[in-house]
Amino acid sequence: MSAAVSGGADFFRRLMSTPPKPLPTPRLFALAWPLFLELCLGIAIGVIGTMLAARISDPAGAAFALANQLAATLFILFRIIGAGISVVITQALGGGRRAVADATARAALGASTWLGGFTALMALLFAGPLLRLMNAPAEVLPLSQPFLMALAPAMMLDAWNASMASVMRAHLRSRDTLMVLVAMQVAQLLLSVTLMPVLGLPGFAVALAVSRAFGLGLHVWLWRARLDLRPKASDWWRLQRAELAGVLHIGLPGAAENIAYRLAYMVSVAIAGHLGASALAAHSYTSQLMYFVLLPGLATGFAAEIVVGHLIGAGQLHEAHRLVRRALARGLLISVVVAAGAAAASPWLLQMFTHDEKILASAVVLMWITVVLEPGRTFNLVVINALRAAGDAKYPVMVGAGSMLLVLAGGSWLLGEVLGLGLVGLWIAYAADEWIRGLLMWRRWARLGWVPQARAVHRRLRAARAH
């Protein structure tokens, strides 16, 4: 680790070119609304895919959700670099170090290739064992295994798209990334509607891969047209350790936090699978609606990360502190309103997926528990991203891992299985975990525990600029 940090310091000192003028301080709302639409479109495609799968059968709907959950879990490996790309680039741009930002962007491509390839290989080789580990019901496993394997090529392409989109957003080009996502999702939707009635679940995977290849081509063009970034062939496979040192400093703790959460969450999904196909279907359909509920907080958190990164790079710590307080207040208000509205409408919204009365009744109860859950989640979505952007990446994983293990995973097992509360027990565990972690993160931010790390980031960039 010390060698990596030393290599990163050498890298910054080698950048002797005159820095361009720093970008103007971005506004939170100008970044948040395109991010919200991006996320909304992404979730909408997932919901439509679930609806198309559920029309085949409820086991097919459960298989679709379970395979996608596992694909998302495997894709967490990309967070090793994904969590750090945006932070390092926004800090560099805020400090007027465009050369650092460009070198980091190119290095991210090679790292994405290796991590994306490894993720795809895991899906191909271990689909069956992973799904059995998740207690996939007997009627679900034969449908979910080939579907997960068919998702592998899209997972590789998504790694490239995610890193290239992160670079665009860091340069405040969120509207361009929105346009790419719209093009990808429209292509995927048209292909899914055409292919799924013929091929079943693998038809969705084919549509996903084709649309992601289309998106990759658009991102390559936008890098050249908007950012004047022209990656060389070697950039797509080389692991540039010095350039990735700063990314890993942020990304490794960020990935560890996401991996810990995903693993704990998958324990709860395995418990839902143990409760039977109907419970798993109710879990997946409710989760699809919950994704829409959390979108405003998630978009606010991503936008806050970008703005805080720019402010930290420019040394404007007081403004960063005020911005996070405002973002959190707005996020909490919006999360309660959206969650309550979704819960009230859930008896009708859930009929998009199924008309099974038992599944509907269970899912409606879960949506009302979500009204309590979502404000706690907003703390995490906004404050953790802000802490990471300020350079305080280790605290969220060190503090959060215990809650994820004991409250999320352990609570799901205790309440859902041992005490027999079923899915209600799982949702109570979800809410308790979000609130415990969220309040601890806010305590860290409010007490300025992130300030020493933020000052160190600014000093490093100022020293590089002086050289």
Short mmCIF file of C-alpha atoms in Angstrom, two decimals:
data_model
loop_
_atom_site.label_atom_id
_atom_site.label_comp_id
_atom_site.label_asym_id
_atom_site.label_seq_id
_atom_site.Cartn_x
_atom_site.Cartn_y
_atom_site.Cartn_z
CA MET A 1 0.00 0.00 0.00
CA SER A 2 2.83 2.41 0.87
CA ALA A 3 4.45 1.72 -2.51
CA ALA A 4 1.18 2.57 -4.26
CA VAL A 5 0.84 5.83 -2.32
CA SER A 6 4.48 6.72 -3.11
CA GLY A 7 3.89 5.96 -6.77
CA GLY A 8 0.83 8.20 -6.71
CA ALA A 9 2.86 11.04 -5.20
CA ASP A 10 5.53 10.63 -7.88
CA PHE A 11 2.85 10.71 -10.53
CA PHE A 12 1.51 14.04 -9.31
CA ARG A 13 5.01 15.54 -9.22
CA ARG A 14 5.71 14.46 -12.79
CA LEU A 15 2.79 16.51 -14.12
CA MET A 16 4.68 19.74 -14.93
CA SER A 17 2.34 21.30 -17.47
CA THR A 18 0.63 24.61 -16.77
CA PRO A 19 -2.81 23.81 -15.34
CA PRO A 20 -5.89 25.08 -17.11
CA LYS A 21 -8.29 27.40 -15.35
CA PRO A 22 -10.42 25.46 -12.82
CA LEU A 23 -13.99 24.72 -13.83
CA PRO A 24 -16.65 26.96 -12.27
CA THR A 25 -18.25 25.59 -9.12
CA PRO A 26 -21.16 23.40 -10.25
CA ARG A 27 -24.69 23.78 -8.92
CA LEU A 28 -26.28 20.83 -7.19
CA PHE A 29 -29.65 20.93 -8.94
CA ALA A 30 -28.10 21.30 -12.41
CA LEU A 31 -26.31 18.00 -11.82
CA ALA A 32 -29.04 16.23 -9.84
CA TRP A 33 -31.89 16.39 -12.35
CA PRO A 34 -30.06 14.66 -15.25
CA LEU A 35 -28.78 12.08 -12.76
CA PHE A 36 -32.31 11.52 -11.50
CA LEU A 37 -33.61 10.98 -15.02
CA GLU A 38 -30.71 8.62 -15.78
CA LEU A 39 -31.44 6.54 -12.71
CA CYS A 40 -35.17 6.65 -13.33
CA LEU A 41 -34.74 5.38 -16.87
CA GLY A 42 -32.43 2.60 -15.71
CA ILE A 43 -34.87 1.45 -13.05
CA ALA A 44 -37.80 1.76 -15.46
CA ILE A 45 -36.13 -0.68 -17.84
CA GLY A 46 -35.60 -3.09 -14.95
CA VAL A 47 -39.27 -2.78 -14.00
CA ILE A 48 -40.40 -3.33 -17.58
CA GLY A 49 -38.10 -6.35 -17.80
CA THR A 50 -39.63 -7.72 -14.60
CA MET A 51 -43.12 -7.14 -16.00
CA LEU A 52 -42.24 -8.95 -19.23
CA ALA A 53 -40.72 -11.81 -17.25
CA ALA A 54 -43.74 -11.97 -14.93
CA ARG A 55 -46.03 -12.30 -17.95
CA ILE A 56 -44.25 -15.56 -18.70
CA SER A 57 -44.90 -16.74 -15.12
CA ASP A 58 -44.31 -15.71 -11.50
CA PRO A 59 -41.33 -18.14 -11.28
CA ALA A 60 -39.89 -16.38 -14.35
CA GLY A 61 -40.37 -13.01 -12.64
CA ALA A 62 -38.60 -14.31 -9.53
CA ALA A 63 -35.81 -15.81 -11.69
CA PHE A 64 -35.35 -12.47 -13.46
CA ALA A 65 -35.05 -10.61 -10.15
CA LEU A 66 -32.75 -13.17 -8.53
CA ALA A 67 -30.34 -13.32 -11.48
CA ASN A 68 -30.24 -9.53 -11.67
CA GLN A 69 -29.51 -9.32 -7.94
CA LEU A 70 -26.56 -11.68 -8.39
CA ALA A 71 -25.34 -9.77 -11.44
CA ALA A 72 -25.45 -6.57 -9.41
CA THR A 73 -23.55 -8.28 -6.61
CA LEU A 74 -20.81 -9.43 -8.99
CA PHE A 75 -20.67 -5.98 -10.55
CA ILE A 76 -19.83 -4.56 -7.11
CA LEU A 77 -16.25 -5.63 -7.89
CA PHE A 78 -16.15 -2.72 -10.32
CA ARG A 79 -16.60 -0.40 -7.36
CA ILE A 80 -12.92 -0.99 -6.57
CA ILE A 81 -12.23 1.70 -9.16
CA GLY A 82 -15.71 3.05 -9.82
CA ALA A 83 -16.03 4.66 -6.39
CA GLY A 84 -12.73 6.49 -6.85
CA ILE A 85 -12.86 7.67 -10.46
CA SER A 86 -15.33 10.49 -9.96
CA VAL A 87 -13.79 11.66 -6.68
CA VAL A 88 -10.20 11.86 -7.96
CA ILE A 89 -11.22 13.59 -11.20
CA THR A 90 -13.53 16.12 -9.53
CA GLN A 91 -10.86 16.98 -6.96
CA ALA A 92 -8.28 17.40 -9.72
CA LEU A 93 -10.57 19.60 -11.82
CA GLY A 94 -11.54 21.67 -8.79
CA GLY A 95 -7.84 22.24 -8.13
CA GLY A 96 -7.12 23.14 -11.77
CA ARG A 97 -5.19 19.91 -12.58
CA ARG A 98 -6.68 18.80 -15.91
CA ALA A 99 -3.65 16.62 -16.70
CA VAL A 100 -4.25 14.57 -13.55
CA ALA A 101 -7.92 14.18 -14.49
CA ASP A 102 -7.11 12.99 -18.04
CA ALA A 103 -4.47 10.51 -16.90
CA THR A 104 -6.90 9.08 -14.32
CA ALA A 105 -9.61 8.72 -16.98
CA ARG A 106 -7.32 6.73 -19.28
CA ALA A 107 -6.11 4.52 -16.43
CA ALA A 108 -9.70 3.75 -15.50
CA LEU A 109 -10.32 2.14 -18.89
CA GLY A 110 -7.67 -0.55 -18.41
CA ALA A 111 -8.82 -1.28 -14.88
CA SER A 112 -12.43 -1.52 -16.10
CA THR A 113 -11.39 -4.09 -18.70
CA TRP A 114 -9.82 -6.41 -16.15
CA LEU A 115 -12.51 -6.05 -13.50
CA GLY A 116 -15.35 -6.25 -16.01
CA GLY A 117 -13.82 -9.34 -17.60
CA PHE A 118 -13.42 -11.04 -14.24
CA THR A 119 -17.03 -10.25 -13.32
CA ALA A 120 -18.31 -11.67 -16.62
CA LEU A 121 -16.21 -14.80 -16.16
CA MET A 122 -17.68 -15.36 -12.69
CA ALA A 123 -21.20 -15.17 -14.13
CA LEU A 124 -20.36 -17.67 -16.85
CA LEU A 125 -18.56 -20.25 -14.73
CA PHE A 126 -20.36 -20.08 -11.40
CA ALA A 127 -23.97 -19.17 -12.21
CA GLY A 128 -25.37 -22.46 -10.89
CA PRO A 129 -23.44 -22.62 -7.60
CA LEU A 130 -24.14 -18.95 -6.86
CA LEU A 131 -27.87 -19.33 -7.45
CA ARG A 132 -28.02 -22.47 -5.30
CA LEU A 133 -26.18 -20.56 -2.60
CA MET A 134 -29.04 -18.05 -2.79
CA ASN A 135 -31.58 -20.83 -2.09
CA ALA A 136 -33.12 -20.44 -5.54
CA PRO A 137 -36.39 -22.44 -5.46
CA ALA A 138 -36.55 -25.55 -7.63
CA GLU A 139 -38.94 -23.92 -10.11
CA VAL A 140 -36.75 -20.79 -10.37
CA LEU A 141 -33.24 -22.26 -10.79
CA PRO A 142 -33.66 -23.70 -14.32
CA LEU A 143 -34.80 -20.27 -15.52
CA SER A 144 -32.33 -18.07 -13.64
CA GLN A 145 -29.10 -20.00 -14.40
CA PRO A 146 -29.02 -19.59 -18.22
CA PHE A 147 -30.25 -16.02 -17.82
CA LEU A 148 -27.38 -15.10 -15.48
CA MET A 149 -24.88 -16.68 -17.87
CA ALA A 150 -26.37 -14.73 -20.78
CA LEU A 151 -25.88 -11.47 -18.83
CA ALA A 152 -22.06 -11.91 -18.80
CA PRO A 153 -21.25 -9.96 -22.03
CA ALA A 154 -23.36 -7.00 -20.92
CA MET A 155 -21.55 -6.94 -17.58
CA MET A 156 -18.25 -6.49 -19.41
CA LEU A 157 -19.65 -3.65 -21.52
CA ASP A 158 -21.26 -2.02 -18.49
CA ALA A 159 -17.88 -1.72 -16.77
CA TRP A 160 -16.58 0.44 -19.64
CA ASN A 161 -19.78 2.46 -19.88
CA ALA A 162 -19.86 3.13 -16.14
CA SER A 163 -16.29 4.40 -15.99
CA MET A 164 -16.65 6.57 -19.10
CA ALA A 165 -19.92 8.05 -17.82
CA SER A 166 -18.29 8.82 -14.45
CA VAL A 167 -15.58 10.78 -16.23
CA MET A 168 -18.18 12.73 -18.22
CA ARG A 169 -20.14 13.63 -15.07
CA ALA A 170 -16.98 14.73 -13.27
CA HIS A 171 -16.45 17.17 -16.14
CA LEU A 172 -20.02 18.41 -15.51
CA ARG A 173 -21.29 16.79 -18.72
CA SER A 174 -24.27 15.13 -17.01
CA ARG A 175 -26.65 16.08 -19.83
CA ASP A 176 -24.47 14.26 -22.34
CA THR A 177 -24.46 11.12 -20.20
CA LEU A 178 -28.24 11.41 -19.93
CA MET A 179 -28.56 11.44 -23.71
CA VAL A 180 -26.36 8.34 -23.98
CA LEU A 181 -28.47 6.55 -21.40
CA VAL A 182 -31.70 7.50 -23.18
CA ALA A 183 -30.34 6.09 -26.43
CA MET A 184 -29.19 2.88 -24.71
CA GLN A 185 -32.45 2.34 -22.86
CA VAL A 186 -34.65 2.99 -25.88
CA ALA A 187 -32.61 0.46 -27.86
CA GLN A 188 -32.81 -2.04 -25.02
CA LEU A 189 -36.55 -1.59 -24.58
CA LEU A 190 -37.33 -2.08 -28.27
CA LEU A 191 -35.13 -5.16 -28.43
CA SER A 192 -36.50 -6.62 -25.16
CA VAL A 193 -40.12 -6.28 -26.26
CA THR A 194 -39.19 -7.98 -29.54
CA LEU A 195 -36.93 -10.76 -28.22
CA MET A 196 -38.37 -11.79 -24.83
CA PRO A 197 -41.62 -13.26 -26.20
CA VAL A 198 -39.47 -15.44 -28.47
CA LEU A 199 -36.36 -16.21 -26.40
CA GLY A 200 -37.69 -15.78 -22.88
CA LEU A 201 -35.32 -14.35 -20.26
CA PRO A 202 -32.18 -14.69 -22.44
CA GLY A 203 -33.84 -12.28 -24.87
CA PHE A 204 -33.48 -9.55 -22.27
CA ALA A 205 -29.77 -10.36 -21.92
CA VAL A 206 -29.24 -10.12 -25.68
CA ALA A 207 -31.03 -6.75 -25.76
CA LEU A 208 -28.90 -5.55 -22.85
CA ALA A 209 -25.62 -6.50 -24.53
CA VAL A 210 -26.52 -4.87 -27.86
CA SER A 211 -27.66 -1.65 -26.21
CA ARG A 212 -24.51 -1.47 -24.06
CA ALA A 213 -22.29 -1.90 -27.12
CA PHE A 214 -24.19 0.99 -28.72
CA GLY A 215 -23.68 3.09 -25.59
CA LEU A 216 -19.95 2.36 -25.55
CA GLY A 217 -19.63 3.69 -29.08
CA LEU A 218 -21.44 6.88 -28.06
CA HIS A 219 -19.19 7.35 -25.03
CA VAL A 220 -16.04 6.98 -27.12
CA TRP A 221 -17.35 9.65 -29.49
CA LEU A 222 -18.30 12.00 -26.62
CA TRP A 223 -14.87 11.66 -25.00
CA ARG A 224 -13.35 12.92 -28.24
CA ALA A 225 -15.94 15.58 -29.04
CA ARG A 226 -16.55 17.03 -25.56
CA LEU A 227 -13.41 16.29 -23.54
CA ASP A 228 -10.75 16.00 -26.27
CA LEU A 229 -9.84 12.60 -24.79
CA ARG A 230 -8.60 10.05 -27.33
CA PRO A 231 -7.65 6.79 -25.60
CA LYS A 232 -4.86 4.76 -27.18
CA ALA A 233 -5.26 1.04 -27.78
CA SER A 234 -3.01 0.25 -24.81
CA ASP A 235 -5.24 2.31 -22.50
CA TRP A 236 -7.92 -0.36 -22.80
CA TRP A 237 -5.85 -3.11 -21.20
CA ARG A 238 -2.90 -1.59 -19.31
CA LEU A 239 -3.00 -1.37 -15.52
CA GLN A 240 -1.30 1.94 -14.75
CA ARG A 241 -0.49 1.61 -11.06
CA ALA A 242 0.74 5.14 -10.40
CA GLU A 243 -2.30 6.76 -12.00
CA LEU A 244 -4.65 4.41 -10.15
CA ALA A 245 -3.10 5.01 -6.72
CA GLY A 246 -5.47 7.85 -5.84
CA VAL A 247 -8.43 5.97 -7.28
CA LEU A 248 -7.69 2.92 -5.13
CA HIS A 249 -7.27 5.07 -2.01
CA ILE A 250 -10.93 6.05 -2.39
CA GLY A 251 -12.17 3.01 -4.30
CA LEU A 252 -10.98 0.17 -2.08
CA PRO A 253 -12.88 1.34 1.02
CA GLY A 254 -15.85 2.26 -1.18
CA ALA A 255 -15.84 -1.17 -2.77
CA ALA A 256 -15.49 -2.86 0.62
CA GLU A 257 -18.52 -0.96 1.88
CA ASN A 258 -20.59 -1.88 -1.17
CA ILE A 259 -19.47 -5.51 -1.07
CA ALA A 260 -20.33 -5.74 2.63
CA TYR A 261 -23.78 -4.28 1.99
CA ARG A 262 -24.45 -6.45 -1.03
CA LEU A 263 -23.39 -9.63 0.74
CA ALA A 264 -25.52 -8.79 3.78
CA TYR A 265 -28.45 -7.96 1.52
CA MET A 266 -28.05 -11.21 -0.39
CA VAL A 267 -28.34 -13.07 2.92
CA SER A 268 -31.79 -11.53 3.27
CA VAL A 269 -32.65 -12.45 -0.33
CA ALA A 270 -31.58 -16.03 0.41
CA ILE A 271 -33.94 -16.03 3.40
CA ALA A 272 -36.74 -14.78 1.13
CA GLY A 273 -35.90 -17.60 -1.29
CA HIS A 274 -36.14 -20.08 1.58
CA LEU A 275 -39.67 -18.79 2.24
CA GLY A 276 -40.75 -19.96 -1.23
CA ALA A 277 -41.32 -18.68 -4.75
CA SER A 278 -44.30 -16.48 -3.75
CA ALA A 279 -42.29 -14.72 -1.03
CA LEU A 280 -39.37 -14.26 -3.40
CA ALA A 281 -41.70 -12.80 -6.02
CA ALA A 282 -43.21 -10.39 -3.46
CA HIS A 283 -39.70 -9.39 -2.39
CA SER A 284 -38.60 -8.73 -5.98
CA TYR A 285 -41.73 -6.78 -6.98
CA THR A 286 -41.56 -4.59 -3.87
CA SER A 287 -37.87 -4.00 -4.46
CA GLN A 288 -38.62 -2.78 -7.97
CA LEU A 289 -40.96 -0.10 -6.61
CA MET A 290 -38.49 0.79 -3.87
CA TYR A 291 -35.87 1.56 -6.49
CA PHE A 292 -38.06 4.39 -7.77
CA VAL A 293 -38.60 5.68 -4.24
CA LEU A 294 -34.88 5.93 -3.50
CA LEU A 295 -34.01 7.65 -6.79
CA PRO A 296 -34.30 11.29 -5.59
CA GLY A 297 -31.96 10.59 -2.67
CA LEU A 298 -29.56 8.64 -4.87
CA ALA A 299 -29.42 11.38 -7.50
CA THR A 300 -28.87 13.98 -4.78
CA GLY A 301 -26.07 11.87 -3.29
CA PHE A 302 -24.27 11.46 -6.62
CA ALA A 303 -24.64 15.17 -7.40
CA ALA A 304 -23.37 16.08 -3.92
CA GLU A 305 -20.32 13.86 -4.45
CA ILE A 306 -19.42 15.72 -7.67
CA VAL A 307 -19.94 19.18 -6.19
CA VAL A 308 -18.14 18.38 -2.92
CA GLY A 309 -15.21 16.95 -4.89
CA HIS A 310 -14.86 20.20 -6.83
CA LEU A 311 -15.15 22.28 -3.65
CA ILE A 312 -12.57 20.19 -1.78
CA GLY A 313 -10.14 20.47 -4.71
CA ALA A 314 -10.61 24.24 -4.63
CA GLY A 315 -10.17 24.38 -0.85
CA GLN A 316 -13.73 25.60 -0.18
CA LEU A 317 -14.45 23.41 2.86
CA HIS A 318 -17.01 25.72 4.49
CA GLU A 319 -19.08 25.80 1.30
CA ALA A 320 -18.89 22.00 1.06
CA HIS A 321 -20.21 21.70 4.63
CA ARG A 322 -23.14 24.03 3.94
CA LEU A 323 -23.97 22.27 0.69
CA VAL A 324 -24.23 18.84 2.32
CA ARG A 325 -26.55 20.16 5.03
CA ARG A 326 -28.84 21.67 2.38
CA ALA A 327 -28.75 18.56 0.22
CA LEU A 328 -29.59 16.30 3.15
CA ALA A 329 -32.52 18.46 4.30
CA ARG A 330 -34.04 18.44 0.81
CA GLY A 331 -33.38 14.74 0.37
CA LEU A 332 -35.12 13.82 3.63
CA LEU A 333 -38.23 15.81 2.76
CA ILE A 334 -38.46 14.39 -0.74
CA SER A 335 -37.84 10.80 0.39
CA VAL A 336 -40.74 10.87 2.88
CA VAL A 337 -43.16 12.40 0.37
CA VAL A 338 -42.21 10.01 -2.43
CA ALA A 339 -42.25 6.92 -0.18
CA ALA A 340 -45.68 7.78 1.25
CA GLY A 341 -47.09 8.40 -2.23
CA ALA A 342 -45.70 5.10 -3.52
CA ALA A 343 -47.09 3.20 -0.53
CA ALA A 344 -50.56 4.72 -1.01
CA ALA A 345 -50.52 3.80 -4.71
CA SER A 346 -48.90 0.39 -4.25
CA PRO A 347 -52.13 -1.70 -4.44
CA TRP A 348 -52.47 -0.50 -8.03
CA LEU A 349 -48.79 -0.17 -8.95
CA LEU A 350 -48.01 -3.73 -7.92
CA GLN A 351 -50.61 -5.05 -10.32
CA MET A 352 -48.14 -4.22 -13.09
CA PHE A 353 -46.28 -7.35 -11.95
CA THR A 354 -48.88 -9.79 -10.67
CA HIS A 355 -52.55 -10.31 -9.76
CA ASP A 356 -51.83 -12.97 -7.15
CA GLU A 357 -53.74 -11.74 -4.06
CA LYS A 358 -51.30 -13.26 -1.57
CA ILE A 359 -48.28 -11.63 -3.22
CA LEU A 360 -50.07 -8.28 -3.52
CA ALA A 361 -51.15 -8.21 0.13
CA SER A 362 -47.65 -8.99 1.33
CA ALA A 363 -46.00 -6.42 -0.93
CA VAL A 364 -48.38 -3.60 0.11
CA VAL A 365 -47.40 -4.07 3.77
CA LEU A 366 -43.73 -3.92 2.81
CA MET A 367 -44.26 -0.66 0.91
CA TRP A 368 -45.68 1.01 4.03
CA ILE A 369 -42.65 -0.08 6.04
CA THR A 370 -40.60 1.56 3.30
CA VAL A 371 -41.98 4.95 4.37
CA VAL A 372 -39.99 4.55 7.60
CA LEU A 373 -36.98 3.01 5.85
CA GLU A 374 -36.32 5.64 3.18
CA PRO A 375 -35.40 8.68 5.34
CA GLY A 376 -32.70 6.55 6.98
CA ARG A 377 -31.42 5.50 3.58
CA THR A 378 -31.22 9.14 2.48
CA PHE A 379 -28.65 9.84 5.21
CA ASN A 380 -26.47 7.14 3.70
CA LEU A 381 -26.99 8.11 0.07
CA VAL A 382 -26.08 11.76 0.64
CA VAL A 383 -23.58 11.77 3.50
CA ILE A 384 -21.50 8.71 2.52
CA ASN A 385 -20.95 10.14 -0.96
CA ALA A 386 -19.96 13.47 0.57
CA LEU A 387 -17.52 11.82 2.98
CA ARG A 388 -15.95 9.92 0.09
CA ALA A 389 -15.64 13.09 -2.01
CA ALA A 390 -13.90 14.78 0.91
CA GLY A 391 -11.32 11.98 1.05
CA ASP A 392 -12.82 10.35 4.17
CA ALA A 393 -13.41 6.97 2.54
CA LYS A 394 -12.43 4.58 5.35
CA TYR A 395 -14.92 5.68 8.01
CA PRO A 396 -18.12 4.54 6.18
CA VAL A 397 -16.86 0.99 5.72
CA MET A 398 -15.32 0.64 9.18
CA VAL A 399 -18.45 1.86 10.93
CA GLY A 400 -21.04 0.50 8.52
CA ALA A 401 -19.78 -3.08 8.21
CA GLY A 402 -20.83 -3.96 11.75
CA SER A 403 -24.38 -2.76 11.19
CA MET A 404 -24.60 -4.56 7.87
CA LEU A 405 -23.46 -7.82 9.42
CA LEU A 406 -25.40 -7.70 12.69
CA VAL A 407 -28.50 -5.68 11.84
CA LEU A 408 -29.10 -6.26 8.13
CA ALA A 409 -27.96 -9.87 7.73
CA GLY A 410 -28.36 -11.02 11.34
CA GLY A 411 -31.61 -9.14 11.83
CA SER A 412 -33.06 -10.57 8.62
CA TRP A 413 -32.28 -14.09 9.83
CA LEU A 414 -33.54 -13.49 13.38
CA LEU A 415 -36.73 -11.63 12.50
CA GLY A 416 -37.53 -13.28 9.19
CA GLU A 417 -36.75 -16.92 9.93
CA VAL A 418 -36.23 -17.55 13.64
CA LEU A 419 -39.10 -15.38 14.90
CA GLY A 420 -41.22 -16.22 11.85
CA LEU A 421 -42.03 -12.67 10.73
CA GLY A 422 -41.17 -13.51 7.13
CA LEU A 423 -40.78 -10.62 4.72
CA VAL A 424 -41.96 -8.11 7.33
CA GLY A 425 -39.01 -9.12 9.49
CA LEU A 426 -36.65 -8.56 6.57
CA TRP A 427 -38.00 -5.05 5.97
CA ILE A 428 -37.72 -4.16 9.67
CA ALA A 429 -34.06 -5.23 9.53
CA TYR A 430 -33.53 -3.13 6.38
CA ALA A 431 -34.98 -0.04 8.07
CA ALA A 432 -33.00 -0.49 11.30
CA ASP A 433 -29.73 -0.90 9.39
CA GLU A 434 -30.28 2.20 7.25
CA TRP A 435 -31.13 4.39 10.26
CA ILE A 436 -28.22 3.18 12.40
CA ARG A 437 -25.66 3.68 9.66
CA GLY A 438 -27.22 6.92 8.46
CA LEU A 439 -27.16 8.60 11.85
CA LEU A 440 -23.56 7.52 12.44
CA MET A 441 -22.55 8.99 9.07
CA TRP A 442 -24.30 12.27 9.84
CA ARG A 443 -22.57 12.40 13.23
CA ARG A 444 -19.21 12.09 11.44
CA TRP A 445 -20.06 14.90 9.01
CA ALA A 446 -21.66 17.24 11.54
CA ARG A 447 -18.68 16.92 13.92
CA LEU A 448 -16.27 17.70 11.05
CA GLY A 449 -14.43 14.39 11.29
CA TRP A 450 -13.81 14.59 7.54
CA VAL A 451 -11.96 17.91 7.63
CA PRO A 452 -8.39 16.58 8.17
CA GLN A 453 -8.69 14.32 5.12
CA ALA A 454 -10.16 17.15 3.02
CA ARG A 455 -7.32 19.49 3.98
CA ALA A 456 -4.78 16.80 3.06
CA VAL A 457 -6.35 16.46 -0.40
CA HIS A 458 -6.20 20.20 -0.98
CA ARG A 459 -2.59 20.42 0.21
CA ARG A 460 -1.59 17.62 -2.17
CA LEU A 461 -3.19 19.31 -5.15
CA ARG A 462 -1.72 22.69 -4.21
CA ALA A 463 1.76 21.13 -3.92
CA ALA A 464 1.37 19.50 -7.35
CA ARG A 465 0.28 22.82 -8.83
CA ALA A 466 3.31 24.57 -7.32
CA HIS A 467 5.65 22.10 -9.02
#
